[in-house]
Structure formats: C-alpha cells, structure tokens
Tab-separated table of N, CA, C and O in Angstrom:
chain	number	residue	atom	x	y	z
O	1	UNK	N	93.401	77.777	121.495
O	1	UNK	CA	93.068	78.826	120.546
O	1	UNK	C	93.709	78.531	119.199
O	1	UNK	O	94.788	77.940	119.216
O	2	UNK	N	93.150	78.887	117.994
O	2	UNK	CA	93.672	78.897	116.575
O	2	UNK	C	93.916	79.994	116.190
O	2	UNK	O	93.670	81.051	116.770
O	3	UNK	N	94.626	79.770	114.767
O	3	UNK	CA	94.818	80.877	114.121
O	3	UNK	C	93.688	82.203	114.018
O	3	UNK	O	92.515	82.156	113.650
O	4	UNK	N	94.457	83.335	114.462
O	4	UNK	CA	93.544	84.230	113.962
O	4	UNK	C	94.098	85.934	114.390
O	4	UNK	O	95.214	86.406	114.171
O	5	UNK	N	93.289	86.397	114.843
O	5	UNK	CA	93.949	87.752	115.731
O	5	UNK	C	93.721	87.496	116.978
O	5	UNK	O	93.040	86.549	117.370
O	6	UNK	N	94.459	88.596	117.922
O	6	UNK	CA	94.986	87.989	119.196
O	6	UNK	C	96.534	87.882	119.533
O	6	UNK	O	96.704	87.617	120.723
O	7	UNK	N	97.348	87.974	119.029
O	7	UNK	CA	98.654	87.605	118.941
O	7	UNK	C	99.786	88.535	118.900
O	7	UNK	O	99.575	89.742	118.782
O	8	UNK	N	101.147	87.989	119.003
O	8	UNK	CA	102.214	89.476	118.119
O	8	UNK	C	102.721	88.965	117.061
O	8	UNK	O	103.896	89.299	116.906
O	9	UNK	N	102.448	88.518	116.538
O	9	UNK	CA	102.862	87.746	115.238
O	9	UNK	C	102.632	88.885	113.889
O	9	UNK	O	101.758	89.731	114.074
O	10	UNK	N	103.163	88.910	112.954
O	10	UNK	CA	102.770	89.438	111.756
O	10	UNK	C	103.506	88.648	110.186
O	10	UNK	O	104.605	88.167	109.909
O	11	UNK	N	102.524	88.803	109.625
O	11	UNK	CA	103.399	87.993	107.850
O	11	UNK	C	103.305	89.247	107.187
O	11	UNK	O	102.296	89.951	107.184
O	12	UNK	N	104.509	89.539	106.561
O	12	UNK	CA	104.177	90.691	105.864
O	12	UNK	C	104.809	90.383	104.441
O	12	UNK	O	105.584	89.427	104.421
O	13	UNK	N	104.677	90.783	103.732
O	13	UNK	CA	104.998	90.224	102.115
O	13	UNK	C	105.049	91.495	100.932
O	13	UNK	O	105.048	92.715	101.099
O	14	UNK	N	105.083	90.884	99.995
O	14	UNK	CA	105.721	92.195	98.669
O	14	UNK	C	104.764	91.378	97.418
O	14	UNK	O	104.844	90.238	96.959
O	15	UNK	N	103.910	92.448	97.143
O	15	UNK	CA	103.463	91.760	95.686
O	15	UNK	C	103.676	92.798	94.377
O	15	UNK	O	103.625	94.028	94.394
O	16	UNK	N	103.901	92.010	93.373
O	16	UNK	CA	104.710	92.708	92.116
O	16	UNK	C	103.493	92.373	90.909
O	16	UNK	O	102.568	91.561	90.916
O	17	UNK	N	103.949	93.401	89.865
O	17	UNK	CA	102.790	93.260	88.583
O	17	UNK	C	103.701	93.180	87.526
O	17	UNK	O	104.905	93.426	87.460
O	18	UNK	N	102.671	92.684	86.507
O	18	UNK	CA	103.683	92.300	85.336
O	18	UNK	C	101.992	92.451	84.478
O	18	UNK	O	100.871	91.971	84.648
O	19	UNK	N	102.713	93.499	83.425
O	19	UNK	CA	100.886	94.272	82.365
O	19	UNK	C	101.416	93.088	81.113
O	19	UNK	O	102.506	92.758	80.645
O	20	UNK	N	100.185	92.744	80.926
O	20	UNK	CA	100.198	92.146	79.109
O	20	UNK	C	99.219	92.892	78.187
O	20	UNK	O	98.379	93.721	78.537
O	21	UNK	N	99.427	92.536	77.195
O	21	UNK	CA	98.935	92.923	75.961
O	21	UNK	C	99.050	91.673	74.836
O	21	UNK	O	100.114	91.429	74.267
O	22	UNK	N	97.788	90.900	74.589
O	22	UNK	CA	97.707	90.102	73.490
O	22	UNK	C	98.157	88.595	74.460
O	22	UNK	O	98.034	87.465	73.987
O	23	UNK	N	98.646	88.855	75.768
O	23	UNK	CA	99.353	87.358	75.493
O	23	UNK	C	100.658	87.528	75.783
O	23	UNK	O	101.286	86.476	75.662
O	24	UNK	N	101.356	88.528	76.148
O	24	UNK	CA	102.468	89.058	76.174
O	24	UNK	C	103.411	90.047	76.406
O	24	UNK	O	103.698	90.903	75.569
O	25	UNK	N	103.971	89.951	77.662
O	25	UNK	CA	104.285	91.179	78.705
O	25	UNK	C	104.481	92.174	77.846
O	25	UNK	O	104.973	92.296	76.724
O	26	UNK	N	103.916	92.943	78.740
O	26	UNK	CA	104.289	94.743	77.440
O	26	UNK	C	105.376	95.273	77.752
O	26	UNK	O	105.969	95.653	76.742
O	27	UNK	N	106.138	95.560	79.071
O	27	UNK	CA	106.963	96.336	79.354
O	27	UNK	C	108.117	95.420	79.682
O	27	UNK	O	109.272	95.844	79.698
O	28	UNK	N	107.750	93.943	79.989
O	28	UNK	CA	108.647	92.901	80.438
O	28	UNK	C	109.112	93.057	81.864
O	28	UNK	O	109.034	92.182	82.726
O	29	UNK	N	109.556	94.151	82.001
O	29	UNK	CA	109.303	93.931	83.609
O	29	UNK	C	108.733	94.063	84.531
O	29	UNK	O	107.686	94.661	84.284
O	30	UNK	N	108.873	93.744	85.866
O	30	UNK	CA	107.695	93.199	87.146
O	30	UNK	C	108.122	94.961	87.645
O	30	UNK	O	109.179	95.589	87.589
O	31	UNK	N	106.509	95.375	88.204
O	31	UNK	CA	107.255	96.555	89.174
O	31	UNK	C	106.108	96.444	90.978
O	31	UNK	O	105.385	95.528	91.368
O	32	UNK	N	106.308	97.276	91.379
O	32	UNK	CA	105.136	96.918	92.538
O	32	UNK	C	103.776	96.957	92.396
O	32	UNK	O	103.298	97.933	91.818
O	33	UNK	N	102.890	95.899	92.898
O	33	UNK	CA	101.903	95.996	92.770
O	33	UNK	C	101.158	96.889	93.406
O	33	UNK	O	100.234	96.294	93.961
O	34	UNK	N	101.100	98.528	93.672
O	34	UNK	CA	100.016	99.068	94.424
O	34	UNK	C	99.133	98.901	94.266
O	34	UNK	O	98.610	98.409	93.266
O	35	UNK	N	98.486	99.417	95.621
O	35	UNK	CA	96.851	99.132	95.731
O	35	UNK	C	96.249	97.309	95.157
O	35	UNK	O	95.048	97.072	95.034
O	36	UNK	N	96.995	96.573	94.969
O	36	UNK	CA	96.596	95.162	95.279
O	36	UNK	C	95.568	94.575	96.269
O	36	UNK	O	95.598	94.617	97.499
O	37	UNK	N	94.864	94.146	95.639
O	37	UNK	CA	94.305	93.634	97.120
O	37	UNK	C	94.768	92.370	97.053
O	37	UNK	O	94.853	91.667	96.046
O	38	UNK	N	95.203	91.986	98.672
O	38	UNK	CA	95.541	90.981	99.276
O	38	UNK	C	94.710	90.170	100.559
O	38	UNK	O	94.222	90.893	101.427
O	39	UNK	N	94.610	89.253	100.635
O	39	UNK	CA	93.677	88.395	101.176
O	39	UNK	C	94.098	87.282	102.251
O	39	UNK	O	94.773	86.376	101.762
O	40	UNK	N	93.886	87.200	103.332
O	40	UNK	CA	94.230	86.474	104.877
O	40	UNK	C	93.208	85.828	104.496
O	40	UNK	O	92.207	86.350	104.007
O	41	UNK	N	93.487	83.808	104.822
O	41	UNK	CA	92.564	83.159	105.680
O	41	UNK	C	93.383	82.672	106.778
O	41	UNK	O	94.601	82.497	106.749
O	42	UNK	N	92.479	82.444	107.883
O	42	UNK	CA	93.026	81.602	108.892
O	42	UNK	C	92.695	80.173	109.152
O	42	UNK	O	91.505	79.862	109.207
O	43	UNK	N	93.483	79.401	109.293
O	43	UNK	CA	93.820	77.590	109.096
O	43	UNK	C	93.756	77.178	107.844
O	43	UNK	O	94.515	77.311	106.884
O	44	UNK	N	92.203	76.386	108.074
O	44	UNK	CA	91.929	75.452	107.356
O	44	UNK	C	90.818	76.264	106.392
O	44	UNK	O	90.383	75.626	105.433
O	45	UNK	N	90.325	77.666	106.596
O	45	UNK	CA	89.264	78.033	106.079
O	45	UNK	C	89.461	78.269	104.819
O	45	UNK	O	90.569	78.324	104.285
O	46	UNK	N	87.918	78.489	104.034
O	46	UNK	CA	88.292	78.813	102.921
O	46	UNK	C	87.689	80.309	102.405
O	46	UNK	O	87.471	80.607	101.231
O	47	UNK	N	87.495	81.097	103.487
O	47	UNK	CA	86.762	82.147	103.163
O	47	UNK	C	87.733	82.832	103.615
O	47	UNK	O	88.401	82.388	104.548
O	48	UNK	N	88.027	84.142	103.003
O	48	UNK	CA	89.033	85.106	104.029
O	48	UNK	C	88.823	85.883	105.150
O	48	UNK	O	87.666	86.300	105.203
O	49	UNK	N	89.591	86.256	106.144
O	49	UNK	CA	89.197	86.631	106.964
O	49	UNK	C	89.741	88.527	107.418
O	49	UNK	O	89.423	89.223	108.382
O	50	UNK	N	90.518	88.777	106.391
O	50	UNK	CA	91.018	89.740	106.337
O	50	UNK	C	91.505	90.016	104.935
O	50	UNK	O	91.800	89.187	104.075
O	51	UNK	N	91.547	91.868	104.833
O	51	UNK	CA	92.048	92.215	103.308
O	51	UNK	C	92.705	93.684	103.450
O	51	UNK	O	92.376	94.584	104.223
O	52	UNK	N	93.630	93.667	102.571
O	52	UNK	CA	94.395	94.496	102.746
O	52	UNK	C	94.998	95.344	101.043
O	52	UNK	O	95.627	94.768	100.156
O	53	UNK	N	94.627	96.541	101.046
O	53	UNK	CA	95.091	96.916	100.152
O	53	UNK	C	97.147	97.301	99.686
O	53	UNK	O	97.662	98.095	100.473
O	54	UNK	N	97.818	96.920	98.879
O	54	UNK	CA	99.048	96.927	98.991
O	54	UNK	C	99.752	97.996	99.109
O	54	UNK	O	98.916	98.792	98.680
O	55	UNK	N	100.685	98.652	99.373
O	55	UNK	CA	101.135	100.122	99.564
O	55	UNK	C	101.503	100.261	98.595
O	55	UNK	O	101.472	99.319	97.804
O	56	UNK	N	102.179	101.889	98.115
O	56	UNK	CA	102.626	102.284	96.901
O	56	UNK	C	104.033	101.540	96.678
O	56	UNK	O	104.570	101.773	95.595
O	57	UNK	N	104.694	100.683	97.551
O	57	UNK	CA	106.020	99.402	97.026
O	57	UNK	C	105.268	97.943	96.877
O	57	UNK	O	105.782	96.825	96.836
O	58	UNK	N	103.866	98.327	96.810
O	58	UNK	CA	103.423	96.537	96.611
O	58	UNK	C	103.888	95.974	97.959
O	58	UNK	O	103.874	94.744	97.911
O	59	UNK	N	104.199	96.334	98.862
O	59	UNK	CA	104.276	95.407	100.216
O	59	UNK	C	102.779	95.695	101.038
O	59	UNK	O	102.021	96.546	100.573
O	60	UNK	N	102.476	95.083	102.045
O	60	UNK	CA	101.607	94.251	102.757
O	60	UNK	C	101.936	93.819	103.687
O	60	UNK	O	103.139	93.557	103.671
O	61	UNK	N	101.106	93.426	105.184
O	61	UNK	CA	101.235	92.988	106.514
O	61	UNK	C	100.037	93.188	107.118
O	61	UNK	O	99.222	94.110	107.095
O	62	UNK	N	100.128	91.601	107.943
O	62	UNK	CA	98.777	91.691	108.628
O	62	UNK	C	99.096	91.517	109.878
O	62	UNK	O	99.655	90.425	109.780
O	63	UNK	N	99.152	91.795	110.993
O	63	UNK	CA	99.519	92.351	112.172
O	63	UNK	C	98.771	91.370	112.865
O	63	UNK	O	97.869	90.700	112.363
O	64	UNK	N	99.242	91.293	114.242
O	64	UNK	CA	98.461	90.781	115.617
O	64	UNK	C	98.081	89.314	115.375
O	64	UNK	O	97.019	88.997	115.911
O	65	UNK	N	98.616	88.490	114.788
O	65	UNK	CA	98.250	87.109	114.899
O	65	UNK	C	98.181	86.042	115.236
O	65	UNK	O	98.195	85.457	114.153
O	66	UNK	N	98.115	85.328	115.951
O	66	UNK	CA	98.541	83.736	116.807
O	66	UNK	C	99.383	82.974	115.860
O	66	UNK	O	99.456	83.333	114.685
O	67	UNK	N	100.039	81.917	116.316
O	67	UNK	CA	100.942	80.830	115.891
O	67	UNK	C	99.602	80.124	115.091
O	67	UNK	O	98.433	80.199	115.471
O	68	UNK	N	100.172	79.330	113.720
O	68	UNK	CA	99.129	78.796	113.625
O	68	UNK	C	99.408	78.745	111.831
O	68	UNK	O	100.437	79.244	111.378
O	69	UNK	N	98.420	78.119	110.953
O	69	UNK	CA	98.634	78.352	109.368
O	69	UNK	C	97.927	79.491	109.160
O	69	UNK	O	97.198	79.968	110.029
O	70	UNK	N	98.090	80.012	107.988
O	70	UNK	CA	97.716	80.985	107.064
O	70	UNK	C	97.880	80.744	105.645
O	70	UNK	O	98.874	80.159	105.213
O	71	UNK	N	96.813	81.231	104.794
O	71	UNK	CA	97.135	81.374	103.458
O	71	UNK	C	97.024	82.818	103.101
O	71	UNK	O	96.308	83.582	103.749
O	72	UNK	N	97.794	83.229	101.980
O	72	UNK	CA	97.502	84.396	101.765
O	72	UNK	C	96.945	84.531	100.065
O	72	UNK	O	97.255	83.747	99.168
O	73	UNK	N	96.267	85.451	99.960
O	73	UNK	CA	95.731	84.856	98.469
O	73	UNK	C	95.553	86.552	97.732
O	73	UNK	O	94.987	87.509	98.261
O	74	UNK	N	96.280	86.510	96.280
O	74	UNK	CA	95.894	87.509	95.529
O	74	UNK	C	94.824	87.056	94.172
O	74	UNK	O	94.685	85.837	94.078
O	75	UNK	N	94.178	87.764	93.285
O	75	UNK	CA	93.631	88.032	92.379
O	75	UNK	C	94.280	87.851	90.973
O	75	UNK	O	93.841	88.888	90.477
O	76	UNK	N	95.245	87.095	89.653
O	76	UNK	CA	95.462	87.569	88.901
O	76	UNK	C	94.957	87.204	87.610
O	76	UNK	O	94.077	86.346	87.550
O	77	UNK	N	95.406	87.752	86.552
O	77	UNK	CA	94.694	87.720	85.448
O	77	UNK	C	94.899	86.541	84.703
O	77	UNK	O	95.989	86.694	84.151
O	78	UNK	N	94.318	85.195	84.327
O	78	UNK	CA	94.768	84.182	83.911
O	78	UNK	C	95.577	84.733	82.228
O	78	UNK	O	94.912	85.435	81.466
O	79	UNK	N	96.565	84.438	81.971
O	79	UNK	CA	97.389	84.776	80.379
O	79	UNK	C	97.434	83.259	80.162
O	79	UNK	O	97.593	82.270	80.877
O	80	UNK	N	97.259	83.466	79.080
O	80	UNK	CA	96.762	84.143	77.883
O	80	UNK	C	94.889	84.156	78.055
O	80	UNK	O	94.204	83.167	78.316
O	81	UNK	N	94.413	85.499	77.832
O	81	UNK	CA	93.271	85.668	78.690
O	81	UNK	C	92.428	84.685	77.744
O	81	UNK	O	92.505	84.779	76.519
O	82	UNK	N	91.626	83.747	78.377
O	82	UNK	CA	90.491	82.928	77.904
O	82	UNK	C	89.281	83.319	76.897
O	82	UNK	O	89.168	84.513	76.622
O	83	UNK	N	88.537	82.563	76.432
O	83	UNK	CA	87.702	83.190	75.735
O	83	UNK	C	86.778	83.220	76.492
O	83	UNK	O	86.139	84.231	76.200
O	84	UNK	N	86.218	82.610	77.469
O	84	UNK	CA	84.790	82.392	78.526
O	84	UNK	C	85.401	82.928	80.029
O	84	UNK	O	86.620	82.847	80.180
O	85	UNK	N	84.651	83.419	81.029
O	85	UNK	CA	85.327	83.327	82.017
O	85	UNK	C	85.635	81.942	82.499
O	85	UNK	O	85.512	80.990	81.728
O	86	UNK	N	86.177	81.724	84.203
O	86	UNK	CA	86.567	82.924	84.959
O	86	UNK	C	88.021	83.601	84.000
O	86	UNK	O	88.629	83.051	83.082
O	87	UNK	N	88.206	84.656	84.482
O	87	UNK	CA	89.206	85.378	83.602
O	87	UNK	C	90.295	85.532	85.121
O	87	UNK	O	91.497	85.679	84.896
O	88	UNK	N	90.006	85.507	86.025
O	88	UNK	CA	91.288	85.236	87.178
O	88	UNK	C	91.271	83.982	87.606
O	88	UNK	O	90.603	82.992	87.309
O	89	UNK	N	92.631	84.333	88.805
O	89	UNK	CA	92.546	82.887	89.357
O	89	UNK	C	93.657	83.577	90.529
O	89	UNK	O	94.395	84.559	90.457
O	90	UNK	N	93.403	82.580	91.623
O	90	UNK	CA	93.528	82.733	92.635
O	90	UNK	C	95.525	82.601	93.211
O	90	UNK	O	95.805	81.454	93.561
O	91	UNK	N	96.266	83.229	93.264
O	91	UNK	CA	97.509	82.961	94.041
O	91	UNK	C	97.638	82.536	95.350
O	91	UNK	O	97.531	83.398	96.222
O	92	UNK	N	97.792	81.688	95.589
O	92	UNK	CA	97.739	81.611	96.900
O	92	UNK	C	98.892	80.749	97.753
O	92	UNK	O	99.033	79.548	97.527
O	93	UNK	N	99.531	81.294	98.535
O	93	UNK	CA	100.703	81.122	99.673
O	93	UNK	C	100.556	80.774	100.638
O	93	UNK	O	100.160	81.723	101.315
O	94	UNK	N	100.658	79.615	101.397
O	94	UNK	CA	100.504	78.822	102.527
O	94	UNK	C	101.658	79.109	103.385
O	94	UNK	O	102.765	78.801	102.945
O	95	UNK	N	101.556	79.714	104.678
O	95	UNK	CA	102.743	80.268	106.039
O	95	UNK	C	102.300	79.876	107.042
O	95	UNK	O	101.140	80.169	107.332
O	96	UNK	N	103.097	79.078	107.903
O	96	UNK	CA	103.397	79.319	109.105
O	96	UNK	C	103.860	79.504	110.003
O	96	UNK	O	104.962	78.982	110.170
O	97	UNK	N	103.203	80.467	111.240
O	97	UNK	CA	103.575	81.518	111.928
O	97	UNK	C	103.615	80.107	113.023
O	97	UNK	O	102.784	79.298	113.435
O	98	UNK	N	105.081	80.351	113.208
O	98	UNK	CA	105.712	79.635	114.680
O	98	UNK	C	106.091	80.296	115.823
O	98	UNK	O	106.263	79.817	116.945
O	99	UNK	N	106.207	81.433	115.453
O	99	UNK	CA	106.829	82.085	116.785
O	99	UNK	C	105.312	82.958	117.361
O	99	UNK	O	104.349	83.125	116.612
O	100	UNK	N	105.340	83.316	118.429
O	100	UNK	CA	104.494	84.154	119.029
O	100	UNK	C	104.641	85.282	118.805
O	100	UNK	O	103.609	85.753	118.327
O	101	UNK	N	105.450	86.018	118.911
O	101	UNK	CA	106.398	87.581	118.220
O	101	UNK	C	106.919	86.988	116.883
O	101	UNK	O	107.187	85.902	116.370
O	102	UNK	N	106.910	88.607	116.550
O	102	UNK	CA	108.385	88.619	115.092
O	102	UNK	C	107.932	88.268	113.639
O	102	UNK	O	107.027	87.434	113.656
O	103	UNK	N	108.083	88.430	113.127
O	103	UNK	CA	107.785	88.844	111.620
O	103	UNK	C	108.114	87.397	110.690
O	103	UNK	O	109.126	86.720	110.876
O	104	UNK	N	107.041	87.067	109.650
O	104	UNK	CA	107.345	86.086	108.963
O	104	UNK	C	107.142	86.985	107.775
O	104	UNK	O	106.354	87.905	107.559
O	105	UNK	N	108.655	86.108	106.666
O	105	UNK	CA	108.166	87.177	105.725
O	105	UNK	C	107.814	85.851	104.636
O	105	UNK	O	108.432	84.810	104.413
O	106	UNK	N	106.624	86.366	104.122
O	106	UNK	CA	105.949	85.668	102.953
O	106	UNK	C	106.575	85.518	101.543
O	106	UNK	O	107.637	86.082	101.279
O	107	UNK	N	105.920	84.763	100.646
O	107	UNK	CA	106.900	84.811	99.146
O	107	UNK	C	106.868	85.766	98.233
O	107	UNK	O	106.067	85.216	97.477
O	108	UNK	N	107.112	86.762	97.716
O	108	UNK	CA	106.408	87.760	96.794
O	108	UNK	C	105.402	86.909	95.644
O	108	UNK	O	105.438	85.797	95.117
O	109	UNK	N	105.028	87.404	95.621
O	109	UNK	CA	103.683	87.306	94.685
O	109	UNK	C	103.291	88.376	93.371
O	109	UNK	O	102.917	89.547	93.424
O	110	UNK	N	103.519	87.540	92.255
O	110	UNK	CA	103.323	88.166	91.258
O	110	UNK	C	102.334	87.689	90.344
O	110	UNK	O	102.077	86.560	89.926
O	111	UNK	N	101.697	89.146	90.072
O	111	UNK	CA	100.497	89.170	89.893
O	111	UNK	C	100.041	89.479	88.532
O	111	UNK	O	100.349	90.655	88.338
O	112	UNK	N	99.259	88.835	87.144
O	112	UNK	CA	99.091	89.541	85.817
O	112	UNK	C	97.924	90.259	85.887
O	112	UNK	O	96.882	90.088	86.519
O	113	UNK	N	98.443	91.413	84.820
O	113	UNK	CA	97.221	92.065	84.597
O	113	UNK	C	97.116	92.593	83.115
O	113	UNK	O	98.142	92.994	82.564
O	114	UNK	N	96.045	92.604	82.529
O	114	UNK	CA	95.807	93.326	80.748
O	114	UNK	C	95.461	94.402	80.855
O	114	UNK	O	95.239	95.082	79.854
C-alpha cells in the first residue's frame, strides 16, 4: 500500500500571512493565516488529494494517513506583484511520515498577500 488515507499518522502544520502594499510589507509582521487553504498530495502525484481550510491560529492537519511521502502545498501572492499573470505561486513542503502513529509536524509556511 502507498501513501494515502488508511492509517494513524497525521502532519499537522501552522501557516502565517504577511499583507503588502506596493511591494512592501504593510504591517511588517507575520500573523496567522486563517481560513488558508492548504493542500495534501500523496507520493509522487501531482494533483492534490486533499484540502483543508486553516483555523483561526493558521494551523492545519490532515489525519489518518499511511507511512509514506507527502507534499503539502499553499497558494501565495508572487511580490513584487507582476505585470501579466500567473500572479501566485505555489509553496510547497515535502514530509515524511515514518511512523505508523503520531504526529509529524510540518514547516510553517508563510504565505503573501496584497
């Protein structure tokens, strides 16, 4: 069997925001990203296989999973914003879940937005 659901495994992670204006953080600091969406593939794929909106601390977890790779992938705003699209681009965090139980914790992920 591969990565996927099925398992007791979980990755759970923290994603943070940081607002610009012009090119240049407005408030300067990072706070939680709520309501983020966050994005599971399993192995080698390149489509996701799960999504998860972030809680009101910007954390996240995807539950029930086999041993195996994972990427996890957010949405952010490319800065200094382009003149043509695409205007995002993809974050993405490569984990793997070794144990059968027990919690892997992922990298925080920070995310721009205008």
């Amino acid at each position: 069997m591969g990565e996927g659901k099925g398992g007791g495994a979980t990755i759970q992670g923290k994603i943070l925001r940081q607002d610009y204006v012009t090119g240049t953080i407005k408030d300067g600091d990072e706070y939680p990203g709520a309501d983020e969406r966050v994005y599971l593939i399993y192995g080698n794929g390149t489509v996701y296989s799960e999504d998860f909106d972030a809680s009101y601390d910007g954390s996240y977890e995807f539950k029930n999973l086999r041993t195996g790779n994972y990427k996890v992938f957010v949405y952010s705003d490319i800065v200094p914003k382009p003149a043509e699209p695409p205007y995002e681009e993809a974050i993405i965090k490569s984990i793997t879940v070794s144990e059968k139980k027990g919690v892997v914790e992922a990298e925080t992920i920070t995310v721009k937005r205008y």
